[in-house]
Coordinates of C-alpha atoms in Angstrom, one line a residue:
M1 CA -0.2 0.0 -0.2
H2 CA 1.2 3.6 -0.9
V3 CA 1.7 5.9 2.1
P4 CA 1.7 9.4 1.0
E5 CA 5.0 11.4 2.3
A6 CA 2.9 13.9 4.3
S7 CA 0.2 12.0 6.1
V8 CA -0.9 10.4 9.5
L9 CA 0.1 6.8 9.6
L10 CA -3.7 5.4 11.5
P11 CA -3.7 1.9 11.9
D12 CA -6.7 -0.2 12.3
P13 CA -8.0 0.6 16.4
A14 CA -6.5 -2.5 17.5
Q15 CA -3.2 -1.5 16.5
Q16 CA -3.8 1.4 17.7
Q17 CA -4.8 1.1 20.9
A18 CA -2.0 -1.2 21.7
G19 CA 0.6 1.1 20.4
L20 CA -0.9 3.4 22.9
A21 CA -1.3 1.2 25.7
A22 CA 2.7 0.8 25.3
L23 CA 3.2 4.8 25.6
L24 CA 0.9 5.5 28.2
P25 CA 1.1 2.7 30.5
G26 CA 0.0 5.2 33.5
F27 CA -3.5 5.3 32.1
G28 CA -5.9 3.0 33.5
H29 CA -8.7 2.5 31.1
L30 CA -7.8 3.3 27.7
D31 CA -9.4 1.8 24.4
W32 CA -9.9 2.8 20.2
L33 CA -12.7 2.3 18.8
A34 CA -13.7 1.5 15.2
Q35 CA -16.7 4.5 15.3
T36 CA -18.8 5.7 18.4
G37 CA -21.2 8.6 19.2
S38 CA -18.9 10.8 20.8
T39 CA -15.7 9.9 22.8
N40 CA -16.5 12.8 25.1
A41 CA -19.9 11.6 25.9
D42 CA -18.4 7.8 26.3
L43 CA -15.9 8.8 28.9
L44 CA -19.1 11.1 31.2
L45 CA -21.1 7.4 31.0
R46 CA -18.8 6.0 32.1
G47 CA -18.1 8.7 35.0
R48 CA -21.8 8.6 35.9
Q49 CA -21.8 4.3 35.7
G50 CA -19.5 4.7 39.0
H51 CA -16.2 3.6 37.1
A52 CA -14.1 6.1 39.3
G53 CA -10.8 4.0 39.6
N54 CA -8.0 3.2 37.3
L55 CA -8.0 7.6 36.2
P56 CA -6.8 8.8 33.7
W57 CA -8.9 7.3 31.0
L58 CA -8.6 7.9 27.1
L59 CA -10.7 6.9 24.5
G60 CA -10.4 7.4 20.9
T61 CA -12.2 6.6 17.6
H62 CA -11.7 6.5 13.9
L63 CA -15.4 7.8 13.6
Q64 CA -18.0 9.9 15.6
Q65 CA -21.2 9.7 14.8
A66 CA -22.7 12.4 17.4
G67 CA -19.5 14.3 17.9
R68 CA -19.6 18.2 19.2
G69 CA -17.9 21.3 19.3
R70 CA -18.2 24.3 21.4
A71 CA -22.3 25.0 22.1
G72 CA -22.8 21.7 20.8
R73 CA -22.2 22.3 17.2
P74 CA -21.8 18.8 15.4
W75 CA -18.1 17.9 14.3
R76 CA -18.6 16.7 10.6
N77 CA -15.6 13.5 10.0
R78 CA -15.6 10.8 8.0
A79 CA -13.4 7.6 9.1
G80 CA -9.8 8.3 8.9
A81 CA -10.0 11.8 8.1
A82 CA -9.1 13.5 11.6
L83 CA -8.0 11.8 14.7
M84 CA -10.6 12.5 18.0
F85 CA -9.7 11.3 21.2
S86 CA -10.8 12.1 24.4
C87 CA -8.9 11.7 28.2
G88 CA -10.5 11.9 31.3
F89 CA -8.6 13.1 34.6
E90 CA -9.9 13.5 38.3
V91 CA -9.4 16.6 39.2
Q92 CA -9.1 18.1 42.8
A93 CA -10.0 22.0 42.4
P94 CA -13.1 24.6 43.3
A95 CA -15.4 24.3 40.8
A96 CA -15.4 28.0 40.3
R97 CA -11.6 27.3 38.9
L98 CA -12.5 24.3 36.5
P99 CA -13.6 27.0 33.5
F100 CA -10.0 27.6 33.1
L101 CA -9.3 24.4 32.1
S102 CA -11.2 24.8 28.9
F103 CA -8.6 27.6 28.0
L104 CA -5.2 25.6 29.7
A105 CA -6.4 22.3 27.5
G106 CA -5.6 24.5 24.1
M107 CA -2.9 25.9 25.3
I108 CA -1.0 22.3 26.5
A109 CA -2.2 21.1 23.0
C110 CA -0.9 24.4 20.7
E111 CA 2.4 23.8 22.6
T112 CA 2.0 20.2 21.5
L113 CA 1.5 20.2 18.6
R114 CA 3.9 22.9 18.0
R115 CA 6.8 20.4 19.3
I116 CA 6.0 17.8 17.0
A117 CA 5.2 19.7 13.9
P118 CA 8.1 20.1 11.7
A119 CA 10.1 23.1 12.1
P120 CA 8.8 25.4 9.3
A121 CA 5.3 25.3 10.5
R122 CA 5.6 25.8 14.1
H123 CA 5.5 29.2 14.7
D124 CA 2.2 29.4 12.0
I125 CA 0.4 27.1 15.0
I126 CA -1.6 29.3 17.4
L127 CA -4.7 29.1 19.2
K128 CA -7.5 31.0 18.6
W129 CA -9.2 31.3 22.3
P130 CA -10.5 29.8 24.2
N131 CA -9.7 26.2 22.2
D132 CA -9.3 26.5 18.6
V133 CA -5.6 25.5 17.2
Q134 CA -5.2 26.8 14.1
F135 CA -2.2 26.8 11.3
G136 CA -2.4 30.4 10.2
Q137 CA -5.7 31.6 9.9
A138 CA -7.3 28.1 8.9
K139 CA -8.7 26.0 12.0
L140 CA -6.5 22.9 12.4
A141 CA -8.0 21.5 16.0
G142 CA -11.2 21.8 18.1
I143 CA -11.4 21.0 21.5
L144 CA -14.6 20.5 24.0
V145 CA -14.0 20.0 27.9
E146 CA -16.8 18.9 30.0
S147 CA -16.5 18.3 33.9
M148 CA -19.1 16.3 36.4
R149 CA -18.7 15.8 40.4
M150 CA -17.2 12.8 40.8
G151 CA -16.4 11.9 44.5
T152 CA -14.6 14.5 46.5
G153 CA -13.6 16.4 42.9
F154 CA -14.5 16.2 39.9
L155 CA -14.1 14.3 36.2
V156 CA -12.8 16.8 33.2
V157 CA -12.8 15.0 30.3
M158 CA -10.5 17.1 27.5
G159 CA -11.6 16.0 23.8
I160 CA -9.9 17.1 20.6
G161 CA -10.9 16.4 17.1
I162 CA -7.6 17.1 15.0
N163 CA -8.2 17.1 11.0
L164 CA -5.6 15.0 9.5
A165 CA -7.0 15.3 5.6
D166 CA -9.5 16.5 3.7
A167 CA -8.5 20.4 4.4
A168 CA -9.3 21.4 0.4
E169 CA -13.0 19.7 0.4
T170 CA -13.9 20.2 3.9
S171 CA -12.4 23.9 3.2
L172 CA -15.1 24.0 0.4
H173 CA -17.9 22.0 1.9
L174 CA -18.1 24.8 4.7
G175 CA -17.1 28.4 3.2
R176 CA -14.2 29.0 5.0
E177 CA -10.7 28.1 5.5
V178 CA -10.0 24.6 7.4
A179 CA -6.0 22.8 7.8
D180 CA -4.9 19.4 8.3
W181 CA -2.1 18.2 9.5
S182 CA -0.8 16.7 6.1
Q183 CA -0.4 19.9 4.9
I184 CA 1.4 21.0 8.1
L185 CA 3.8 18.0 7.5
S186 CA 4.2 19.1 4.0
T187 CA 6.4 21.9 5.3
A188 CA 9.0 19.9 6.4
P189 CA 12.4 19.7 3.9
T190 CA 11.8 15.7 3.5
P191 CA 8.6 15.5 4.1
A192 CA 7.6 12.2 6.0
P193 CA 4.9 10.1 7.6
Q194 CA 3.9 10.8 11.2
D195 CA 2.6 8.0 13.6
A196 CA -1.0 8.5 15.1
C197 CA 0.1 7.0 18.6
M198 CA 2.8 9.3 19.1
I199 CA 0.7 12.8 18.5
V200 CA -1.7 11.0 21.1
A201 CA 0.5 9.9 23.6
S202 CA 2.1 13.1 23.0
L203 CA -0.9 15.3 23.8
A204 CA -2.5 13.1 26.4
Q205 CA 0.8 12.9 28.6
A206 CA 1.2 16.8 27.9
W207 CA -2.8 17.1 29.0
Q208 CA -2.3 14.8 32.0
Q209 CA 1.1 17.1 33.2
A210 CA -0.7 20.5 32.7
V211 CA -3.7 19.1 35.1
A212 CA -1.2 18.2 38.0
E213 CA 0.3 21.5 37.6
F214 CA -2.8 23.1 38.0
E215 CA -4.0 21.7 40.8
H216 CA -0.4 22.8 42.5
G217 CA -0.6 25.6 40.6
T218 CA 2.7 25.1 39.1
L219 CA 1.9 26.1 35.8
G220 CA 4.2 29.1 35.0
D221 CA 4.3 32.1 33.6
V222 CA 0.9 31.2 31.6
D223 CA 0.6 35.0 30.3
A224 CA 3.7 34.7 28.5
R225 CA 2.8 31.1 27.2
F226 CA 0.1 32.2 25.7
A227 CA 1.1 35.0 24.0
A228 CA 3.5 33.4 22.2
I229 CA 0.8 31.7 20.4
D230 CA -1.9 34.1 20.3
A231 CA -3.6 34.1 17.7
L232 CA -6.0 37.5 18.3
R233 CA -3.7 39.3 20.3
G234 CA -4.0 43.4 18.8
R235 CA -6.4 42.3 16.3
A236 CA -10.2 43.9 16.5
I237 CA -12.5 41.8 17.0
N238 CA -16.4 41.1 17.7
V239 CA -17.8 39.2 20.5
I240 CA -20.6 37.2 19.2
D241 CA -23.3 34.8 21.1
R242 CA -26.5 33.6 19.2
E243 CA -25.4 35.9 16.3
H244 CA -25.6 39.3 18.5
V245 CA -23.0 41.5 19.0
L246 CA -22.0 41.4 22.6
L247 CA -18.6 43.5 22.8
S248 CA -16.6 45.2 20.3
G249 CA -13.0 46.1 20.9
T250 CA -9.2 45.0 20.8
A251 CA -7.7 41.5 21.9
A252 CA -5.6 42.2 24.7
G253 CA -4.4 38.4 26.3
I254 CA -5.9 36.8 28.9
D255 CA -6.8 37.6 32.7
H256 CA -5.6 34.8 35.4
Q257 CA -8.9 33.0 35.1
G258 CA -8.2 32.2 31.6
C259 CA -11.4 34.9 30.3
L260 CA -10.3 36.9 27.0
Q261 CA -9.4 40.3 28.2
V262 CA -11.2 43.2 25.3
E263 CA -10.4 46.4 25.2
T264 CA -12.9 49.0 23.9
E265 CA -12.3 52.2 22.5
D266 CA -12.8 54.1 26.0
G267 CA -9.9 52.2 27.3
R268 CA -11.5 49.9 29.7
I269 CA -10.8 46.3 29.4
H270 CA -13.9 43.6 29.8
P271 CA -13.1 40.2 30.9
V272 CA -15.0 37.8 28.1
S273 CA -15.5 34.4 30.0
I274 CA -15.4 30.3 28.6
G275 CA -19.2 29.4 27.5
E276 CA -21.1 29.5 24.2
I277 CA -19.3 32.7 23.1
S278 CA -17.3 32.7 20.1
V279 CA -15.5 35.4 19.2
R280 CA -14.3 36.6 15.7
T281 CA -12.2 39.0 13.8
H282 CA -13.7 41.6 11.9
S283 CA -13.5 40.9 8.1

């Protein structure tokens, strides 16, 4: 079988699961399916059914039939065109701090994808607040973070879908630019395939470490880390909810809670919280 030079090697589900089990011995429950409804929903259901032991968990799939993005938007995909998985972590923290994890999952994913990408592409992998990973101005990956009470803490599920292929077709279908990982791999001086297990394991381990640092307050200078990957800083933006413009101004980084800071014409800084709010640049 011919494998394109700039592609991701995605083995069958059983091989993918075995490969990840070898790379992630610290994950107590690890599964990779041919298809499912939603990996996030499956892990939340596992939590509701009382399977609180053996965390962290990882569940991936070649095809999601009911995948969701932020604000409940459907996630379109075909088998093999995206790398889709979710991780479940036990988090001991006050409920008021949990919204920060949605932003944190995006920042960590962006930093990790930069690290494993070919050097020529790294600078162009950026984060559109709160957690859309872009390649230039084109969306590369989307992240959904959900949580539920579990024992004395919370089960936090971080799910990601990374476009592996079909960027041109998807861009045409959606009417906006979309990127995929094969485009990023093709920037290498000598393009070569990349192993899907390595990508998943790198992200899962980075999330696991970040959650531990979040709990212990050792994340370091988050402002500086975000500034290095911020797709919106200094740009004129609209904050939009349900097609209504709530606020217009200039993106000015984040506050200590991970909220986007928007500076309006009068010089005031307005925090925008994580939720069903999307941020769009002016055309």
